[in-house]
Amino acid sequence: MKRYSAFAIAREAFRQHTGWTRAWGQAEPKPRYDVIVVGAGGHGLATAYYLGKNFGITNVAVLEKGWLGGGNTGRNTTIIRSNYLQDPSAAIYEKSRSLYETLSQDLNYNVMFSPRGVMMLAQTQHEIRGYQRTAHANSLQGVTTEFITPQRVKELCPIMNIDGPRYPVLGALWQARGGTARHDAVAWGYARACADMGMDIIQQCEVTGVVTEGGKVTGVNTSRGDIKCNKLAMVVAGHASVLAQKAGFQLPIESVALQALVSEPIKPCMDVVVMANTVHGYMSQSDKGEMVIGGGTDGYNNYTQRGSFHHIEETVRALVETFPIVGRLKMLRQWGGIVDVTGDRSPILSKTPVDGIFVNCGWGTGGFKAIPGSGWAMAELVAKGQSPLTEEFSMNRFRHGKFIDESVAAGVAH
């Protein structure tokens, strides 16, 4: 029986789903590009797309050491929401959520956006106060959320046990216009749109070095040869610190694994997304009927993309009490992704000490929901040197103590 590489399988799936007939991942790089984007995940592809759409910059290459969407974009649990506490966070996440609403029309590709609603359970008195505070902040920010009663929670999600002995449900922060989307479709839609504008998406092309001259970037060394550029955008999530070191600077991030799993498919029983920070678990049901389940990050730095038994036990043990109906389901598969975490749990979209290099990283456990907004803001930063959406997310905020603390909103609730 013939065995196929993950790259070959991904390439064929992409071709069949998008109808894209252009040589896929096989094109030879040009000698020079206006912009090179490193990372063909959602954030990198969105950056390239909005460079072309909003600013007319199409001499762009997107370099990927693996395959398109093979990193965190294809490994997350697809939750989309914007109910963050701090103003800069709410601005960029709400921009992203609003772009998701029309993304299928914009890309002419169905990303299967499903605004089914997202609730974050309050299971302690402290969480009640915290979520009520967030609801008030969201009201001032123009983000539509509300704090709802346990009875309303039960109406929205009948399979939930709200009277658990250890962790009763005392209410929830509810965002009705949040939801989910198909992660592969988001990457494929952006990729096809970038290709239609004449951009090069070059896969299996690892960046091995960054070339600078007089403090300014001039190109990159790759496994497929040297490529020159005027500007370089680093959008590689958990590998951001590694790539930054190649350019001669450091980033204040740590890389850890975030794990998830899905159950065997069952009939529709849950049409909302539920997250429970107290017990470190969250769950939704996919279009195929699988219960998509995830929890917290590993307690130590690592670059693994595998699951582990102790995380299965920790996450499922807590969810079974809140959702007794899932207690006898079988696990279908599990996996991990490498997330890049900052000290204040907020991203970095910033210029760097090297002229012409821009970095987009630090999204931690909340990267998928931010893809359109992140790409929109990063494209503006690269094209114009500044963006109102990225102003507060500079690398320098850690030096000046201007943290954007989202440890409650982003700690585990993706």
Short mmCIF file of N, CA, C and O in Angstrom, two decimals, residues 281-346:
data_model
loop_
_atom_site.label_atom_id
_atom_site.label_comp_id
_atom_site.label_asym_id
_atom_site.label_seq_id
_atom_site.Cartn_x
_atom_site.Cartn_y
_atom_site.Cartn_z
N GLY A 281 -11.79 23.64 31.12
CA GLY A 281 -12.34 22.86 30.03
C GLY A 281 -13.29 23.68 29.19
O GLY A 281 -13.88 24.65 29.67
N TYR A 282 -13.45 23.30 27.94
CA TYR A 282 -14.40 23.96 27.05
C TYR A 282 -14.83 22.96 26.00
O TYR A 282 -14.12 22.00 25.69
N MET A 283 -16.03 23.15 25.46
CA MET A 283 -16.59 22.14 24.57
C MET A 283 -17.58 22.77 23.60
O MET A 283 -18.30 23.70 23.93
N SER A 284 -17.61 22.21 22.39
CA SER A 284 -18.61 22.55 21.38
C SER A 284 -18.81 21.30 20.53
O SER A 284 -18.08 20.32 20.66
N GLN A 285 -19.80 21.34 19.65
CA GLN A 285 -20.05 20.20 18.77
C GLN A 285 -19.80 20.61 17.33
O GLN A 285 -20.32 21.63 16.87
N SER A 286 -19.02 19.80 16.64
CA SER A 286 -18.68 20.12 15.25
C SER A 286 -19.82 19.76 14.30
O SER A 286 -20.78 19.08 14.68
N ASP A 287 -19.68 20.17 13.05
CA ASP A 287 -20.69 19.85 12.04
C ASP A 287 -20.81 18.34 11.83
O ASP A 287 -21.87 17.86 11.44
N LYS A 288 -19.74 17.62 12.09
CA LYS A 288 -19.75 16.16 11.92
C LYS A 288 -20.31 15.43 13.13
O LYS A 288 -20.44 14.21 13.12
N GLY A 289 -20.60 16.17 14.21
CA GLY A 289 -21.17 15.56 15.40
C GLY A 289 -20.17 15.25 16.49
O GLY A 289 -20.56 14.80 17.58
N GLU A 290 -18.90 15.50 16.24
CA GLU A 290 -17.89 15.24 17.27
C GLU A 290 -17.97 16.31 18.35
O GLU A 290 -18.20 17.48 18.06
N MET A 291 -17.77 15.91 19.60
CA MET A 291 -17.64 16.88 20.68
C MET A 291 -16.18 17.34 20.72
O MET A 291 -15.27 16.53 20.96
N VAL A 292 -15.96 18.61 20.45
CA VAL A 292 -14.62 19.18 20.41
C VAL A 292 -14.28 19.68 21.80
O VAL A 292 -14.95 20.56 22.34
N ILE A 293 -13.23 19.12 22.40
CA ILE A 293 -12.93 19.34 23.81
C ILE A 293 -11.49 19.82 23.96
O ILE A 293 -10.58 19.31 23.30
N GLY A 294 -11.28 20.79 24.82
CA GLY A 294 -9.93 21.26 25.10
C GLY A 294 -9.79 21.76 26.51
O GLY A 294 -10.79 21.93 27.23
N GLY A 295 -8.56 21.99 26.94
CA GLY A 295 -8.30 22.46 28.30
C GLY A 295 -7.17 23.46 28.32
O GLY A 295 -7.00 24.26 27.40
N GLY A 296 -6.36 23.39 29.36
CA GLY A 296 -5.28 24.35 29.55
C GLY A 296 -4.00 23.93 28.87
O GLY A 296 -3.89 22.87 28.26
N THR A 297 -3.00 24.80 28.97
CA THR A 297 -1.69 24.52 28.38
C THR A 297 -0.88 23.63 29.30
O THR A 297 -1.17 23.50 30.49
N ASP A 298 0.17 23.03 28.74
CA ASP A 298 1.10 22.26 29.55
C ASP A 298 1.76 23.17 30.58
O ASP A 298 1.91 24.37 30.36
N GLY A 299 2.21 22.57 31.68
CA GLY A 299 2.82 23.35 32.74
C GLY A 299 4.31 23.59 32.57
O GLY A 299 4.97 24.05 33.50
N TYR A 300 4.84 23.29 31.38
CA TYR A 300 6.27 23.45 31.14
C TYR A 300 6.47 23.80 29.67
O TYR A 300 5.65 23.49 28.81
N ASN A 301 7.58 24.45 29.38
CA ASN A 301 7.87 24.86 28.01
C ASN A 301 8.21 23.65 27.15
O ASN A 301 8.99 22.79 27.56
N ASN A 302 7.65 23.60 25.95
CA ASN A 302 7.95 22.50 25.04
C ASN A 302 7.44 22.84 23.65
O ASN A 302 6.70 23.79 23.45
N TYR A 303 7.87 22.03 22.68
CA TYR A 303 7.48 22.22 21.28
C TYR A 303 6.77 20.99 20.73
O TYR A 303 6.78 20.75 19.53
N THR A 304 6.14 20.22 21.58
CA THR A 304 5.49 19.00 21.12
C THR A 304 4.15 19.31 20.47
O THR A 304 3.50 20.31 20.79
N GLN A 305 3.72 18.46 19.55
CA GLN A 305 2.42 18.58 18.91
C GLN A 305 1.59 17.32 19.14
O GLN A 305 0.68 17.02 18.38
N ARG A 306 1.91 16.62 20.23
CA ARG A 306 1.19 15.40 20.59
C ARG A 306 0.35 15.64 21.83
O ARG A 306 0.60 16.56 22.61
N GLY A 307 -0.63 14.77 22.05
CA GLY A 307 -1.42 14.83 23.27
C GLY A 307 -0.78 14.00 24.37
O GLY A 307 0.22 13.31 24.16
N SER A 308 -1.37 14.03 25.55
CA SER A 308 -0.85 13.25 26.68
C SER A 308 -2.02 12.77 27.54
O SER A 308 -3.06 13.42 27.61
N PHE A 309 -1.82 11.65 28.21
CA PHE A 309 -2.90 11.03 28.97
C PHE A 309 -3.34 11.89 30.16
O PHE A 309 -4.51 11.94 30.51
N HIS A 310 -2.38 12.54 30.82
CA HIS A 310 -2.76 13.30 32.01
C HIS A 310 -3.66 14.47 31.65
O HIS A 310 -4.54 14.84 32.43
N HIS A 311 -3.49 15.06 30.46
CA HIS A 311 -4.37 16.15 30.06
C HIS A 311 -5.76 15.64 29.71
O HIS A 311 -6.76 16.31 29.98
N ILE A 312 -5.83 14.47 29.12
CA ILE A 312 -7.14 13.89 28.85
C ILE A 312 -7.90 13.72 30.16
O ILE A 312 -9.07 14.10 30.29
N GLU A 313 -7.23 13.17 31.15
CA GLU A 313 -7.89 12.91 32.43
C GLU A 313 -8.32 14.22 33.10
O GLU A 313 -9.45 14.35 33.56
N GLU A 314 -7.41 15.18 33.15
CA GLU A 314 -7.72 16.44 33.84
C GLU A 314 -8.91 17.15 33.19
O GLU A 314 -9.80 17.65 33.88
N THR A 315 -8.90 17.21 31.86
CA THR A 315 -9.93 17.97 31.15
C THR A 315 -11.27 17.24 31.18
O THR A 315 -12.31 17.83 31.50
N VAL A 316 -11.26 15.97 30.84
CA VAL A 316 -12.51 15.22 30.74
C VAL A 316 -13.14 15.00 32.11
O VAL A 316 -14.37 15.04 32.26
N ARG A 317 -12.33 14.80 33.13
CA ARG A 317 -12.85 14.59 34.47
C ARG A 317 -13.72 15.77 34.91
O ARG A 317 -14.78 15.60 35.51
N ALA A 318 -13.27 16.97 34.59
CA ALA A 318 -14.03 18.16 34.97
C ALA A 318 -15.29 18.32 34.13
O ALA A 318 -16.36 18.66 34.65
N LEU A 319 -15.17 18.04 32.83
CA LEU A 319 -16.32 18.25 31.95
C LEU A 319 -17.43 17.23 32.18
O LEU A 319 -18.61 17.53 31.96
N VAL A 320 -17.07 16.02 32.58
CA VAL A 320 -18.08 14.99 32.80
C VAL A 320 -19.06 15.41 33.90
O VAL A 320 -20.25 15.11 33.85
N GLU A 321 -18.58 16.13 34.90
CA GLU A 321 -19.47 16.60 35.96
C GLU A 321 -20.45 17.64 35.45
O GLU A 321 -21.63 17.64 35.83
N THR A 322 -19.97 18.52 34.57
CA THR A 322 -20.84 19.58 34.03
C THR A 322 -21.71 19.07 32.90
O THR A 322 -22.84 19.53 32.71
N PHE A 323 -21.20 18.09 32.14
CA PHE A 323 -21.94 17.50 31.01
C PHE A 323 -22.01 15.98 31.19
O PHE A 323 -21.24 15.25 30.53
N PRO A 324 -22.87 15.48 32.05
CA PRO A 324 -22.91 14.02 32.30
C PRO A 324 -23.17 13.20 31.04
O PRO A 324 -22.76 12.04 30.96
N ILE A 325 -23.80 13.80 30.05
CA ILE A 325 -24.15 13.08 28.82
C ILE A 325 -22.92 12.55 28.08
O ILE A 325 -23.01 11.56 27.34
N VAL A 326 -21.75 13.18 28.28
CA VAL A 326 -20.56 12.77 27.52
C VAL A 326 -19.74 11.71 28.25
O VAL A 326 -18.72 11.27 27.74
N GLY A 327 -20.20 11.30 29.41
CA GLY A 327 -19.40 10.42 30.26
C GLY A 327 -19.01 9.09 29.62
O GLY A 327 -17.96 8.54 29.94
N ARG A 328 -19.83 8.57 28.71
CA ARG A 328 -19.55 7.25 28.14
C ARG A 328 -19.10 7.32 26.68
O ARG A 328 -19.02 6.30 25.99
N LEU A 329 -18.80 8.52 26.20
CA LEU A 329 -18.32 8.65 24.83
C LEU A 329 -16.88 8.15 24.71
O LEU A 329 -16.10 8.23 25.65
N LYS A 330 -16.54 7.69 23.53
CA LYS A 330 -15.18 7.28 23.24
C LYS A 330 -14.43 8.43 22.58
O LYS A 330 -15.00 9.20 21.81
N MET A 331 -13.14 8.52 22.90
CA MET A 331 -12.32 9.54 22.27
C MET A 331 -11.93 9.07 20.87
O MET A 331 -11.50 7.92 20.68
N LEU A 332 -12.06 9.97 19.90
CA LEU A 332 -11.71 9.63 18.52
C LEU A 332 -10.23 9.90 18.24
O LEU A 332 -9.52 9.07 17.70
N ARG A 333 -9.77 11.10 18.63
CA ARG A 333 -8.36 11.45 18.43
C ARG A 333 -8.00 12.64 19.30
O ARG A 333 -8.87 13.37 19.76
N GLN A 334 -6.72 12.84 19.50
CA GLN A 334 -6.23 14.00 20.25
C GLN A 334 -4.96 14.52 19.59
O GLN A 334 -4.32 13.82 18.79
N TRP A 335 -4.60 15.77 19.92
CA TRP A 335 -3.44 16.40 19.29
C TRP A 335 -2.98 17.57 20.14
O TRP A 335 -3.61 17.91 21.16
N GLY A 336 -1.92 18.19 19.73
CA GLY A 336 -1.42 19.37 20.41
C GLY A 336 -0.94 20.41 19.41
O GLY A 336 -0.68 20.10 18.25
N GLY A 337 -0.85 21.65 19.86
CA GLY A 337 -0.30 22.74 19.05
C GLY A 337 0.64 23.55 19.90
O GLY A 337 0.57 23.54 21.14
N ILE A 338 1.57 24.25 19.26
CA ILE A 338 2.58 25.03 19.98
C ILE A 338 2.11 26.48 20.06
O ILE A 338 2.05 27.17 19.03
N VAL A 339 1.77 26.93 21.26
CA VAL A 339 1.29 28.30 21.41
C VAL A 339 2.38 29.17 22.02
O VAL A 339 3.20 28.71 22.82
N ASP A 340 2.39 30.42 21.63
CA ASP A 340 3.38 31.40 22.08
C ASP A 340 2.70 32.33 23.07
O ASP A 340 1.75 33.03 22.73
N VAL A 341 3.19 32.36 24.29
CA VAL A 341 2.52 33.05 25.38
C VAL A 341 3.38 34.19 25.91
O VAL A 341 4.57 33.99 26.20
N THR A 342 2.79 35.37 26.03
CA THR A 342 3.48 36.51 26.63
C THR A 342 3.12 36.62 28.12
O THR A 342 2.21 35.95 28.61
N GLY A 343 3.84 37.48 28.82
CA GLY A 343 3.60 37.63 30.25
C GLY A 343 2.24 38.21 30.58
O GLY A 343 1.68 37.90 31.63
N ASP A 344 1.68 39.05 29.71
CA ASP A 344 0.37 39.64 29.98
C ASP A 344 -0.74 38.97 29.18
O ASP A 344 -1.87 39.42 29.18
N ARG A 345 -0.40 37.87 28.50
CA ARG A 345 -1.36 37.07 27.72
C ARG A 345 -2.01 37.87 26.59
O ARG A 345 -3.12 37.59 26.18
N SER A 346 -1.28 38.85 26.09
CA SER A 346 -1.73 39.62 24.93
C SER A 346 -0.69 39.52 23.83
O SER A 346 0.50 39.29 24.11
#
